[in-house]
PDB file of C-alpha atoms in Angstrom:
ATOM      1  CA  ARG A 508     -56.832 -79.715   2.860  1.00 81.00           C
ATOM      2  CA  ALA A 509     -56.933 -76.163   2.441  1.00 85.00           C
ATOM      3  CA  ALA A 510     -52.389 -76.017   1.584  1.00 88.00           C
ATOM      4  CA  ALA A 511     -53.798 -78.263  -1.358  1.00 90.00           C
ATOM      5  CA  ARG A 512     -56.251 -76.412  -2.122  1.00 91.00           C
ATOM      6  CA  ILE A 513     -54.026 -73.476  -1.958  1.00 92.00           C
ATOM      7  CA  ALA A 514     -50.803 -74.182  -2.966  1.00 92.00           C
ATOM      8  CA  GLU A 515     -52.697 -75.662  -6.640  1.00 94.00           C
ATOM      9  CA  GLU A 516     -53.970 -72.065  -6.780  1.00 93.00           C
ATOM     10  CA  ALA A 517     -50.737 -71.014  -5.991  1.00 94.00           C
ATOM     11  CA  GLY A 518     -49.159 -73.892  -8.378  1.00 93.00           C
ATOM     12  CA  ALA A 519     -50.759 -73.176 -11.933  1.00 95.00           C
ATOM     13  CA  LEU A 520     -49.256 -69.242 -11.687  1.00 94.00           C
ATOM     14  CA  ALA A 521     -45.833 -69.733 -10.504  1.00 94.00           C
ATOM     15  CA  VAL A 522     -43.716 -71.114 -12.513  1.00 92.00           C
ATOM     16  CA  GLY A 523     -41.626 -72.513  -9.793  1.00 90.00           C
ATOM     17  CA  ARG A 524     -41.785 -73.425  -6.528  1.00 91.00           C
ATOM     18  CA  VAL A 525     -39.860 -73.860  -2.998  1.00 89.00           C
ATOM     19  CA  ALA A 526     -40.759 -75.673  -0.341  1.00 87.00           C
ATOM     20  CA  HIS A 527     -38.863 -73.885   3.167  1.00 86.00           C
ATOM     21  CA  ARG A 528     -39.607 -74.851   5.857  1.00 86.00           C
ATOM     22  CA  PRO A 529     -41.416 -73.941   7.982  1.00 87.00           C
ATOM     23  CA  GLN A 530     -41.599 -72.086  10.893  1.00 82.00           C
ATOM     24  CA  ARG A 531     -41.894 -72.555  15.139  1.00 80.00           C
ATOM     25  CA  GLY A 532     -42.350 -70.829  18.013  1.00 66.00           C
ATOM     26  CA  GLU A 533     -40.802 -67.209  18.517  1.00 59.00           C
ATOM     27  CA  LEU A 534     -39.328 -67.636  14.461  1.00 50.00           C
ATOM     28  CA  ALA A 535     -42.868 -68.362  13.301  1.00 57.00           C
ATOM     29  CA  LYS A 536     -44.309 -65.440  15.561  1.00 58.00           C
ATOM     30  CA  ALA A 537     -42.235 -63.049  14.285  1.00 51.00           C
ATOM     31  CA  ALA A 538     -42.309 -63.597  10.776  1.00 49.00           C
ATOM     32  CA  ALA A 539     -45.636 -65.510  10.155  1.00 47.00           C
ATOM     33  CA  GLY A 540     -45.112 -68.432   8.108  1.00 41.00           C
ATOM     34  CA  GLY A 541     -46.843 -70.598   4.532  1.00 39.00           C
ATOM     35  CA  GLU A 542     -46.214 -69.685   1.184  1.00 37.00           C
ATOM     36  CA  LYS A 543     -44.585 -67.281  -0.572  1.00 37.00           C
ATOM     37  CA  ALA A 544     -45.865 -64.415  -3.421  1.00 37.00           C
ATOM     38  CA  GLY A 545     -44.490 -61.218  -4.068  1.00 36.00           C
ATOM     39  CA  GLY A 546     -42.573 -57.562  -5.764  1.00 32.00           C
ATOM     40  CA  GLU A 547     -41.036 -57.693  -8.867  1.00 28.00           C
ATOM     41  CA  LYS A 548     -37.430 -58.379  -9.456  1.00 30.00           C
ATOM     42  CA  GLY A 549     -35.020 -59.570 -12.543  1.00 30.00           C
ATOM     43  CA  GLY A 550     -36.766 -61.089 -15.745  1.00 34.00           C
ATOM     44  CA  GLY A 551     -39.680 -59.636 -14.492  1.00 39.00           C
ATOM     45  CA  GLU A 552     -40.894 -62.805 -12.625  1.00 44.00           C
ATOM     46  CA  GLN A 553     -41.478 -61.978  -8.660  1.00 47.00           C
ATOM     47  CA  PRO A 554     -40.162 -64.864  -6.633  1.00 53.00           C
ATOM     48  CA  GLY A 555     -42.893 -64.468  -3.354  1.00 53.00           C
ATOM     49  CA  GLY A 556     -44.646 -66.257  -1.377  1.00 54.00           C
ATOM     50  CA  ALA A 557     -47.307 -66.778   1.117  1.00 51.00           C
ATOM     51  CA  HIS A 558     -47.434 -67.102   4.968  1.00 46.00           C
ATOM     52  CA  ALA A 559     -50.090 -68.901   7.277  1.00 44.00           C
ATOM     53  CA  GLY A 560     -49.611 -67.155  11.037  1.00 41.00           C
ATOM     54  CA  GLY A 561     -48.234 -63.817  11.726  1.00 40.00           C
ATOM     55  CA  ALA A 562     -47.869 -62.330  15.693  1.00 41.00           C
ATOM     56  CA  LYS A 563     -50.715 -61.948  17.133  1.00 53.00           C
ATOM     57  CA  ALA A 564     -52.475 -65.745  15.311  1.00 56.00           C
ATOM     58  CA  ARG A 565     -52.147 -68.692  17.266  1.00 66.00           C
ATOM     59  CA  GLY A 566     -52.152 -72.034  16.114  1.00 73.00           C
ATOM     60  CA  GLU A 567     -49.313 -74.259  13.878  1.00 79.00           C
ATOM     61  CA  ASN A 568     -47.270 -72.873  10.613  1.00 83.00           C
ATOM     62  CA  ILE A 569     -48.637 -75.483   8.227  1.00 84.00           C
ATOM     63  CA  ALA A 570     -46.413 -74.622   4.789  1.00 87.00           C
ATOM     64  CA  ASN A 571     -43.617 -72.248   4.121  1.00 88.00           C
ATOM     65  CA  ASP A 572     -43.723 -72.341   0.220  1.00 90.00           C
ATOM     66  CA  ALA A 573     -41.817 -69.446  -2.173  1.00 90.00           C
ATOM     67  CA  TYR A 574     -42.928 -69.147  -5.638  1.00 92.00           C
ATOM     68  CA  LEU A 575     -41.832 -67.534  -8.201  1.00 92.00           C
ATOM     69  CA  VAL A 576     -43.861 -65.820 -10.064  1.00 93.00           C
ATOM     70  CA  PRO A 577     -44.416 -63.602 -13.507  1.00 91.00           C
ATOM     71  CA  ALA A 578     -44.829 -59.701 -13.118  1.00 90.00           C
ATOM     72  CA  ALA A 579     -48.013 -60.241 -15.484  1.00 94.00           C
ATOM     73  CA  ARG A 580     -49.630 -62.782 -12.856  1.00 95.00           C
ATOM     74  CA  ALA A 581     -48.598 -61.278  -9.200  1.00 93.00           C
ATOM     75  CA  GLU A 582     -52.274 -59.590  -8.388  1.00 95.00           C
ATOM     76  CA  ASP A 583     -53.787 -62.742  -9.913  1.00 96.00           C
ATOM     77  CA  PHE A 584     -51.417 -64.586  -8.186  1.00 96.00           C
ATOM     78  CA  ARG A 585     -52.534 -63.176  -4.294  1.00 95.00           C
ATOM     79  CA  SER A 586     -55.844 -62.980  -5.644  1.00 96.00           C
ATOM     80  CA  ARG A 587     -56.467 -66.884  -5.984  1.00 95.00           C
ATOM     81  CA  VAL A 588     -53.486 -67.680  -2.763  1.00 94.00           C
ATOM     82  CA  LEU A 589     -56.390 -65.399  -0.889  1.00 94.00           C
ATOM     83  CA  ALA A 590     -59.374 -66.788  -1.830  1.00 94.00           C
ATOM     84  CA  ALA A 591     -58.792 -69.683  -2.040  1.00 92.00           C
ATOM     85  CA  ALA A 592     -58.252 -69.785   1.758  1.00 90.00           C
ATOM     86  CA  ASP A 593     -61.852 -67.991   2.213  1.00 91.00           C
ATOM     87  CA  GLY A 594     -64.432 -69.683   4.187  1.00 88.00           C
ATOM     88  CA  GLN A 595     -61.600 -72.040   5.362  1.00 86.00           C
ATOM     89  CA  PRO A 596     -62.182 -72.328   9.349  1.00 87.00           C
ATOM     90  CA  GLY A 597     -58.860 -71.656  11.567  1.00 85.00           C
ATOM     91  CA  VAL A 598     -56.848 -70.592   8.090  1.00 87.00           C
ATOM     92  CA  ARG A 599     -54.702 -67.688   7.265  1.00 85.00           C
ATOM     93  CA  VAL A 600     -52.728 -66.835   4.688  1.00 88.00           C
ATOM     94  CA  GLU A 601     -50.122 -64.076   3.972  1.00 86.00           C
ATOM     95  CA  VAL A 602     -49.036 -63.822   0.835  1.00 90.00           C
ATOM     96  CA  THR A 603     -45.623 -61.838   0.579  1.00 89.00           C
ATOM     97  CA  GLY A 604     -42.350 -60.573  -0.623  1.00 87.00           C
ATOM     98  CA  PRO A 605     -40.586 -60.325  -3.651  1.00 86.00           C
ATOM     99  CA  TRP A 606     -38.233 -62.591  -1.848  1.00 85.00           C
ATOM    100  CA  ALA A 607     -34.522 -62.465  -2.290  1.00 84.00           C
ATOM    101  CA  PRO A 608     -33.555 -64.827  -4.621  1.00 81.00           C
ATOM    102  CA  TYR A 609     -32.330 -67.003  -2.992  1.00 82.00           C
ATOM    103  CA  SER A 610     -35.417 -68.423  -1.412  1.00 82.00           C
ATOM    104  CA  PHE A 611     -35.104 -70.494  -5.243  1.00 81.00           C
ATOM    105  CA  SER A 612     -32.342 -71.831  -4.286  1.00 78.00           C
ATOM    106  CA  LEU A 613     -31.251 -75.791  -2.309  1.00 74.00           C
ATOM    107  CA  PRO A 614     -28.356 -76.696  -1.139  1.00 74.00           C
ATOM    108  CA  PRO A 615     -25.944 -79.100  -2.855  1.00 74.00           C
ATOM    109  CA  GLU A 616     -27.690 -83.147  -3.001  1.00 65.00           C
ATOM    110  CA  ALA A 617     -24.673 -84.959  -0.352  1.00 46.00           C
ATOM    111  CA  ALA A 618     -22.389 -86.816  -2.260  1.00 48.00           C
ATOM    112  CA  VAL A 619     -23.033 -90.355  -2.306  1.00 51.00           C
ATOM    113  CA  ARG A 620     -19.976 -92.330  -1.200  1.00 53.00           C
ATOM    114  CA  PRO A 621     -19.258 -96.297  -1.471  1.00 58.00           C
ATOM    115  CA  GLU A 622     -19.637 -98.364   1.580  1.00 61.00           C
ATOM    116  CA  PRO A 623     -15.932 -99.620   1.999  1.00 63.00           C
ATOM    117  CA  ALA A 624     -15.719-103.313   1.695  1.00 59.00           C
TER     118      ALA A 624
END
């Protein structure tokens, strides 16, 4: 429920979103992991993210999303995403960024090949 509430708040202000695979193990401990929000990038929009976890945090990373947020909405985005986690036991959110544009790229779809007859 908390993840859905946070995603709803983030999505209301973002112009784009990419869901990355949640980080696990040592990578998750070093980088944290969650949803993303951030600083200014070209075009006046801010690639970024929010993370749940951290080097001293315990638990499981359940989301690792990147949101593209217009610069004018960045502070509102940060406030609303963090507020969405308030009062949620065991939930920790980190808002980070700006993120590089490749955070919003997706791998090309695999070509569909007809089955041999």
